[in-house]
Amino acid sequence: MNNKRPDSMERITTSELAKKFIDEQIAEIKAQVGDKKVLLALSGGVDSSVVAALLIKAIGKQLVCVHVNHGLMRKGESEQVIEVFKNQLDANLIYIDATDRFLDLLAGVSEPEKKRKIIGGEFIKVFDEEAGKLEGISFLAQGTIYPDILESDGVKAHHNVGGLPEDMQFELVEPVRLLFKDEVRVVGKELGLPASMVDRQPFPGPGLGVRCLGAITRDRLNALREADAILREEFDKNGLNKTVWQYFIAVPDMKSVGVKDDKRYEGWPAIIRAINTTDAMSATIEEIPYELLHHITKRITSEVEGINRVLYDLTPKPVGTIEWE
Ligand code: XMP
């Protein structure tokens, strides 16, 4: 497989160029796969979604997508994967709700790297078990993109929960391996994927697991998911989704005293992080209008069970990393 982007390869910026790329890839995929079956771990992230849409177009039901819900997805994400791929694109999609497996394993674990290892390891196990139940799979499709190849110093491999076991005996299908992220998005749009999917901000593989700080509990994870959904909704409504690179909520494992409905109300703080960056190596803090911060604070503290304060993280990277864990 060619893993070097030719110098002559034009940057895909327009619908016409995307169409041309899609047609070429469909022919290439058909030639590679023939009438065999292909397996894909579909996280719902930009890269795997675009690969899924391309393969569905090329080989239809010969593609088997497996979506593992590790219980650490943002609100509505797994539902969107099912809606887009199963209901709209009629894909051969296996949905596995492995929430209990992951949360049971994570119970009481507070060390960030240990949490990452558990989530990554369990993901491979669940996917492997599912792959073992299927018959006649010859190929494994992956959403590898060009920066993954350029950075093949292991950074992404370590980062990505979707990283699969090396001993899997499948030939790889990696149709977007020579593309940069912005090109993957243009191709995704041309394939008809919704903007909320192709324009998604980066989301770490371990998901909300590294934002529910310390040992994860179901009630605090739930509060985090609801608060995060409100933040996203308000950023979307106010156009900040177009100007802010990454924004999310982290909820630490500590409570403070508050008052709600005239009664003492102990709750967790929701910490807002909203940063801008080009490469995630360093980051600046976005100026969010105070009025909007007040509005978000009001919504989160009144709508989310368990949260009684909202804080805004003003720390650039360095010194702070983007994620809290
Ligand atoms: P940090 O926190 O290192 O984050 O400043 C830089 C970028 O990487 C993302 N990130 C991760 N992505 N698995 C991932 O796939 C991870 O374990 C992980 N940790 C951080 C983070 O969201 C930010 O975009």
Short mmCIF file of C-alpha atoms and ligand atoms in Angstrom, two decimals:
data_model
loop_
_atom_site.label_atom_id
_atom_site.label_comp_id
_atom_site.label_asym_id
_atom_site.label_seq_id
_atom_site.Cartn_x
_atom_site.Cartn_y
_atom_site.Cartn_z
CA MET A 1 0.00 0.00 0.00
CA ASN A 2 1.31 3.43 -0.90
CA ASN A 3 1.87 5.42 2.29
CA LYS A 4 3.59 8.46 0.81
CA ARG A 5 1.51 11.37 -0.38
CA PRO A 6 2.75 12.26 -3.88
CA ASP A 7 4.02 15.83 -4.19
CA SER A 8 1.69 16.26 -7.16
CA MET A 9 -1.42 15.38 -5.17
CA GLU A 10 -3.78 18.34 -5.13
CA ARG A 11 -5.28 19.46 -1.81
CA ILE A 12 -8.98 18.48 -1.74
CA THR A 13 -10.81 21.73 -1.06
CA THR A 14 -13.82 21.65 -3.37
CA SER A 15 -16.81 19.47 -4.01
CA GLU A 16 -15.44 18.61 -7.50
CA LEU A 17 -12.12 17.41 -6.11
CA ALA A 18 -13.94 15.45 -3.41
CA LYS A 19 -16.13 13.78 -6.04
CA LYS A 20 -13.07 12.81 -8.04
CA PHE A 21 -11.41 11.37 -4.94
CA ILE A 22 -14.55 9.42 -4.01
CA ASP A 23 -14.86 7.91 -7.51
CA GLU A 24 -11.20 6.88 -7.52
CA GLN A 25 -11.46 5.35 -4.07
CA ILE A 26 -14.63 3.43 -4.89
CA ALA A 27 -12.85 1.84 -7.86
CA GLU A 28 -9.78 1.08 -5.74
CA ILE A 29 -11.79 -0.39 -2.86
CA LYS A 30 -13.80 -2.59 -5.24
CA ALA A 31 -10.60 -3.84 -6.86
CA GLN A 32 -8.98 -4.57 -3.49
CA VAL A 33 -11.95 -6.19 -1.75
CA GLY A 34 -13.80 -8.01 -4.55
CA ASP A 35 -16.74 -9.87 -3.02
CA LYS A 36 -15.11 -10.31 0.42
CA LYS A 37 -16.25 -8.81 3.71
CA VAL A 38 -14.69 -5.85 5.51
CA LEU A 39 -14.86 -5.05 9.23
CA LEU A 40 -14.72 -1.50 10.64
CA ALA A 41 -14.68 -0.14 14.19
CA LEU A 42 -17.01 2.84 13.83
CA SER A 43 -16.57 5.31 16.68
CA GLY A 44 -18.62 8.09 15.15
CA GLY A 45 -15.53 10.33 14.91
CA VAL A 46 -14.81 12.12 11.63
CA ASP A 47 -12.28 9.67 10.21
CA SER A 48 -14.06 6.37 10.85
CA SER A 49 -17.40 7.89 9.78
CA VAL A 50 -15.99 9.04 6.45
CA VAL A 51 -14.36 5.65 5.86
CA ALA A 52 -17.68 3.95 6.65
CA ALA A 53 -19.61 6.19 4.25
CA LEU A 54 -17.03 5.59 1.49
CA LEU A 55 -17.11 1.83 1.96
CA ILE A 56 -20.91 1.71 2.09
CA LYS A 57 -20.93 3.50 -1.24
CA ALA A 58 -18.35 1.11 -2.69
CA ILE A 59 -19.40 -2.28 -1.31
CA GLY A 60 -22.67 -1.79 0.61
CA LYS A 61 -23.53 -4.68 2.91
CA GLN A 62 -20.09 -6.32 2.49
CA LEU A 63 -19.01 -3.78 5.10
CA VAL A 64 -19.71 -4.75 8.70
CA CYS A 65 -19.50 -1.78 11.10
CA VAL A 66 -19.14 -2.36 14.81
CA HIS A 67 -19.95 0.53 17.12
CA VAL A 68 -18.84 -0.02 20.69
CA ASN A 69 -20.50 2.32 23.18
CA HIS A 70 -18.06 2.40 26.10
CA GLY A 71 -20.47 4.48 28.17
CA LEU A 72 -18.11 7.47 27.95
CA MET A 73 -19.61 9.04 24.84
CA ARG A 74 -21.08 12.51 24.85
CA LYS A 75 -24.84 12.90 24.97
CA GLY A 76 -26.51 11.64 21.79
CA GLU A 77 -23.36 10.38 20.04
CA SER A 78 -24.13 6.67 19.84
CA GLU A 79 -27.71 7.50 18.90
CA GLN A 80 -26.38 9.62 16.01
CA VAL A 81 -24.20 6.76 14.76
CA ILE A 82 -27.24 4.47 14.69
CA GLU A 83 -29.46 7.10 13.08
CA VAL A 84 -27.00 8.05 10.33
CA PHE A 85 -25.49 4.67 9.50
CA LYS A 86 -28.25 2.17 10.24
CA ASN A 87 -31.38 4.21 9.54
CA GLN A 88 -30.23 6.59 6.81
CA LEU A 89 -27.41 4.73 5.03
CA ASP A 90 -28.81 1.24 5.67
CA ALA A 91 -25.43 -0.03 6.84
CA ASN A 92 -24.70 -3.44 8.25
CA LEU A 93 -24.14 -2.07 11.77
CA ILE A 94 -23.60 -4.00 14.97
CA TYR A 95 -24.22 -1.86 18.04
CA ILE A 96 -22.75 -2.99 21.33
CA ASP A 97 -23.65 -1.24 24.55
CA ALA A 98 -20.69 -2.18 26.73
CA THR A 99 -21.30 0.59 29.29
CA ASP A 100 -21.51 -1.74 32.27
CA ARG A 101 -18.33 -3.61 31.35
CA PHE A 102 -16.32 -0.40 31.15
CA LEU A 103 -17.79 1.32 34.18
CA ASP A 104 -17.45 -1.78 36.35
CA LEU A 105 -13.77 -2.10 35.42
CA LEU A 106 -13.17 1.61 36.05
CA ALA A 107 -14.86 1.67 39.46
CA GLY A 108 -12.45 2.98 42.08
CA VAL A 109 -9.65 3.68 39.56
CA SER A 110 -8.44 7.27 39.89
CA GLU A 111 -5.05 7.33 38.13
CA PRO A 112 -5.45 8.92 34.65
CA GLU A 113 -3.05 6.70 32.70
CA LYS A 114 -4.49 3.60 34.35
CA LYS A 115 -7.97 4.72 33.33
CA ARG A 116 -6.75 5.20 29.73
CA LYS A 117 -5.17 1.73 29.70
CA ILE A 118 -8.32 0.09 31.01
CA ILE A 119 -10.53 1.86 28.45
CA GLY A 120 -8.14 1.11 25.54
CA GLY A 121 -7.63 -2.51 26.58
CA GLU A 122 -11.31 -3.22 27.10
CA PHE A 123 -12.18 -1.63 23.77
CA ILE A 124 -9.88 -4.06 21.98
CA LYS A 125 -11.35 -6.97 23.93
CA VAL A 126 -14.95 -6.10 23.12
CA PHE A 127 -14.13 -5.51 19.44
CA ASP A 128 -12.13 -8.73 19.26
CA GLU A 129 -14.97 -10.76 20.77
CA GLU A 130 -17.38 -9.32 18.24
CA ALA A 131 -14.99 -9.94 15.34
CA GLY A 132 -14.63 -13.55 16.51
CA LYS A 133 -18.38 -14.10 16.19
CA LEU A 134 -18.41 -12.98 12.54
CA GLU A 135 -17.65 -15.29 9.67
CA GLY A 136 -15.82 -14.68 6.46
CA ILE A 137 -14.19 -11.34 7.28
CA SER A 138 -11.05 -10.80 5.18
CA PHE A 139 -10.32 -7.10 5.59
CA LEU A 140 -10.12 -4.55 8.35
CA ALA A 141 -10.89 -0.94 7.44
CA GLN A 142 -9.32 1.88 9.45
CA GLY A 143 -9.68 5.65 9.52
CA THR A 144 -5.93 6.25 9.41
CA ILE A 145 -5.20 9.75 8.07
CA TYR A 146 -1.94 11.25 6.79
CA PRO A 147 -0.87 12.92 10.06
CA ASP A 148 -1.13 9.48 11.73
CA ILE A 149 1.42 8.17 9.23
CA LEU A 150 3.65 11.24 9.59
CA GLU A 151 3.51 11.00 13.38
CA SER A 152 4.08 7.28 13.49
CA ASP A 153 6.24 7.73 16.56
CA GLY A 154 3.51 6.02 18.52
CA VAL A 155 1.84 9.18 19.80
CA LYS A 156 -1.48 8.53 18.13
CA ALA A 157 -1.29 4.80 18.70
CA HIS A 158 -0.98 5.46 22.40
CA HIS A 159 -3.68 8.08 22.26
CA ASN A 160 -6.26 6.28 20.21
CA VAL A 161 -8.70 4.00 21.90
CA GLY A 162 -9.62 2.69 18.47
CA GLY A 163 -6.11 1.19 18.16
CA LEU A 164 -6.61 -2.45 17.34
CA PRO A 165 -4.55 -5.52 18.17
CA GLU A 166 -1.58 -6.03 15.89
CA ASP A 167 -2.09 -9.76 15.63
CA MET A 168 -5.43 -9.40 13.86
CA GLN A 169 -5.05 -11.42 10.69
CA PHE A 170 -6.74 -9.04 8.30
CA GLU A 171 -5.53 -7.11 5.31
CA LEU A 172 -6.03 -3.36 5.84
CA VAL A 173 -8.29 -1.03 3.87
CA GLU A 174 -7.34 2.59 4.60
CA PRO A 175 -8.93 4.80 1.92
CA VAL A 176 -8.23 8.19 3.58
CA ARG A 177 -4.64 7.45 4.62
CA LEU A 178 -3.16 10.12 2.35
CA LEU A 179 -5.59 12.87 3.39
CA PHE A 180 -5.28 15.67 5.91
CA LYS A 181 -8.13 16.30 8.33
CA ASP A 182 -9.63 19.24 6.42
CA GLU A 183 -9.74 17.07 3.27
CA VAL A 184 -11.45 14.24 5.15
CA ARG A 185 -14.13 16.75 6.18
CA VAL A 186 -14.66 17.95 2.58
CA VAL A 187 -14.97 14.32 1.42
CA GLY A 188 -17.38 13.56 4.29
CA LYS A 189 -19.62 16.46 3.31
CA GLU A 190 -19.62 15.32 -0.31
CA LEU A 191 -20.65 11.84 0.86
CA GLY A 192 -23.68 13.43 2.52
CA LEU A 193 -22.69 13.01 6.17
CA PRO A 194 -24.29 15.60 8.50
CA ALA A 195 -22.26 18.70 9.40
CA SER A 196 -22.55 17.80 13.10
CA MET A 197 -20.53 14.69 12.28
CA VAL A 198 -17.90 15.98 9.83
CA ASP A 199 -17.24 19.25 11.66
CA ARG A 200 -16.93 17.61 15.05
CA GLN A 201 -14.30 18.98 17.38
CA PRO A 202 -11.58 16.56 18.46
CA PHE A 203 -12.77 14.19 21.16
CA PRO A 204 -10.31 11.99 23.05
CA GLY A 205 -10.65 8.23 22.55
CA PRO A 206 -11.23 7.64 26.29
CA GLY A 207 -14.05 10.13 25.98
CA LEU A 208 -15.71 11.56 29.06
CA GLY A 209 -13.60 9.09 31.06
CA VAL A 210 -10.77 11.65 31.29
CA ARG A 211 -13.18 14.50 32.07
CA CYS A 212 -14.95 12.78 34.96
CA LEU A 213 -11.84 13.38 37.04
CA GLY A 214 -10.52 10.76 39.43
CA ALA A 215 -12.53 7.61 40.08
CA ILE A 216 -15.59 7.64 37.80
CA THR A 217 -19.03 7.23 39.33
CA ARG A 218 -22.22 6.91 37.30
CA ASP A 219 -23.97 9.87 38.93
CA ARG A 220 -21.03 12.24 38.37
CA LEU A 221 -20.53 10.94 34.81
CA ASN A 222 -24.17 11.62 34.13
CA ALA A 223 -23.92 15.16 35.52
CA LEU A 224 -20.85 15.77 33.33
CA ARG A 225 -22.66 14.48 30.21
CA GLU A 226 -25.68 16.71 30.81
CA ALA A 227 -23.57 19.81 31.58
CA ASP A 228 -21.43 19.17 28.49
CA ALA A 229 -24.57 18.91 26.33
CA ILE A 230 -25.75 22.32 27.60
CA LEU A 231 -22.34 23.90 26.88
CA ARG A 232 -22.35 22.47 23.36
CA GLU A 233 -25.90 23.59 22.71
CA GLU A 234 -25.13 27.15 23.85
CA PHE A 235 -21.87 27.33 21.86
CA ASP A 236 -23.74 26.10 18.75
CA LYS A 237 -26.52 28.63 19.25
CA ASN A 238 -24.05 31.49 19.63
CA GLY A 239 -21.78 30.54 16.74
CA LEU A 240 -18.82 29.76 19.01
CA ASN A 241 -18.67 26.22 17.62
CA LYS A 242 -17.17 27.87 14.49
CA THR A 243 -14.50 29.88 16.28
CA VAL A 244 -13.45 27.74 19.25
CA TRP A 245 -11.30 24.70 18.49
CA GLN A 246 -12.23 22.58 21.50
CA TYR A 247 -14.63 23.14 24.39
CA PHE A 248 -15.90 20.86 27.08
CA ILE A 249 -16.72 20.40 30.74
CA ALA A 250 -14.65 18.59 33.36
CA VAL A 251 -16.13 17.59 36.70
CA PRO A 252 -13.72 16.97 39.58
CA ASP A 253 -14.29 14.52 42.38
CA MET A 254 -14.99 17.10 45.09
CA LYS A 255 -18.03 18.80 46.47
CA SER A 256 -18.67 22.25 47.83
CA VAL A 257 -21.49 23.66 49.88
CA GLY A 258 -24.23 25.58 48.15
CA VAL A 259 -27.88 26.54 48.47
CA LYS A 260 -30.73 25.41 46.23
CA ASP A 261 -34.42 26.00 46.87
CA ASP A 262 -33.50 27.52 50.26
CA LYS A 263 -31.80 24.33 51.33
CA ARG A 264 -28.16 23.38 51.75
CA TYR A 265 -27.08 21.75 48.48
CA GLU A 266 -23.73 20.01 48.21
CA GLY A 267 -22.64 19.52 44.65
CA TRP A 268 -19.74 19.21 42.22
CA PRO A 269 -18.34 22.14 40.23
CA ALA A 270 -18.55 22.03 36.42
CA ILE A 271 -15.36 23.44 34.92
CA ILE A 272 -15.65 24.97 31.43
CA ARG A 273 -12.62 24.70 29.14
CA ALA A 274 -12.65 26.50 25.79
CA ILE A 275 -9.38 26.73 23.89
CA ASN A 276 -7.98 27.68 20.53
CA THR A 277 -4.99 26.06 18.91
CA THR A 278 -3.65 24.95 15.55
CA ASP A 279 -1.88 21.76 16.55
CA ALA A 280 -2.93 21.03 20.19
CA MET A 281 0.72 21.46 21.25
CA SER A 282 -0.02 24.86 22.72
CA ALA A 283 -3.36 26.57 23.28
CA THR A 284 -4.83 29.96 24.09
CA ILE A 285 -7.97 30.80 26.02
CA GLU A 286 -10.99 31.96 24.11
CA GLU A 287 -12.70 35.17 25.22
CA ILE A 288 -16.28 34.14 25.91
CA PRO A 289 -18.80 36.95 26.44
CA TYR A 290 -19.59 37.25 30.15
CA GLU A 291 -23.28 37.36 29.42
CA LEU A 292 -23.11 33.95 27.82
CA LEU A 293 -21.03 32.56 30.69
CA HIS A 294 -23.70 33.76 33.12
CA HIS A 295 -26.42 32.16 31.02
CA ILE A 296 -24.57 28.83 30.79
CA THR A 297 -23.94 28.92 34.54
CA LYS A 298 -27.61 29.48 35.23
CA ARG A 299 -28.68 26.66 32.95
CA ILE A 300 -26.16 24.13 34.25
CA THR A 301 -26.78 24.85 37.93
CA SER A 302 -30.54 24.74 37.55
CA GLU A 303 -30.86 21.88 35.03
CA VAL A 304 -28.13 19.44 36.06
CA GLU A 305 -28.61 17.27 39.10
CA GLY A 306 -25.54 17.32 41.33
CA ILE A 307 -23.83 20.47 40.01
CA ASN A 308 -23.87 23.60 42.20
CA ARG A 309 -21.07 25.76 40.74
CA VAL A 310 -19.66 26.61 37.31
CA LEU A 311 -16.01 27.68 36.86
CA TYR A 312 -14.15 28.96 33.79
CA ASP A 313 -10.62 27.66 33.29
CA LEU A 314 -8.36 30.55 32.20
CA THR A 315 -5.15 28.53 31.90
CA PRO A 316 -3.37 28.41 28.54
CA LYS A 317 -1.22 25.45 27.41
CA PRO A 318 1.42 25.50 28.66
CA VAL A 319 1.05 25.53 31.69
CA GLY A 320 -2.17 23.53 31.67
CA THR A 321 -2.71 20.68 29.22
CA ILE A 322 -5.96 20.88 27.26
CA GLU A 323 -7.54 17.95 29.11
CA TRP A 324 -7.44 17.90 32.90
CA GLU A 325 -6.21 14.31 32.99
P1 XMP B 1 -3.59 17.56 26.04
O1 XMP B 1 -4.51 17.29 27.20
O2 XMP B 1 -2.44 16.60 25.99
O3 XMP B 1 -4.47 17.26 24.75
O4 XMP B 1 -3.15 18.99 25.95
C1 XMP B 1 -4.06 17.51 23.43
C2 XMP B 1 -5.17 16.99 22.50
O5 XMP B 1 -5.22 15.56 22.57
C3 XMP B 1 -6.49 15.14 23.03
N1 XMP B 1 -6.27 14.01 23.95
C4 XMP B 1 -6.48 12.73 23.62
N2 XMP B 1 -6.89 12.17 22.47
N3 XMP B 1 -6.74 10.03 23.49
C5 XMP B 1 -7.05 10.81 22.42
O6 XMP B 1 -7.45 10.27 21.39
C6 XMP B 1 -6.29 10.53 24.69
O7 XMP B 1 -6.02 9.78 25.63
C7 XMP B 1 -6.15 11.96 24.75
N4 XMP B 1 -5.74 12.80 25.73
C8 XMP B 1 -5.80 14.06 25.21
C9 XMP B 1 -7.11 16.33 23.72
O8 XMP B 1 -8.53 16.27 23.71
C10 XMP B 1 -6.56 17.48 22.90
O9 XMP B 1 -7.31 17.68 21.72
#
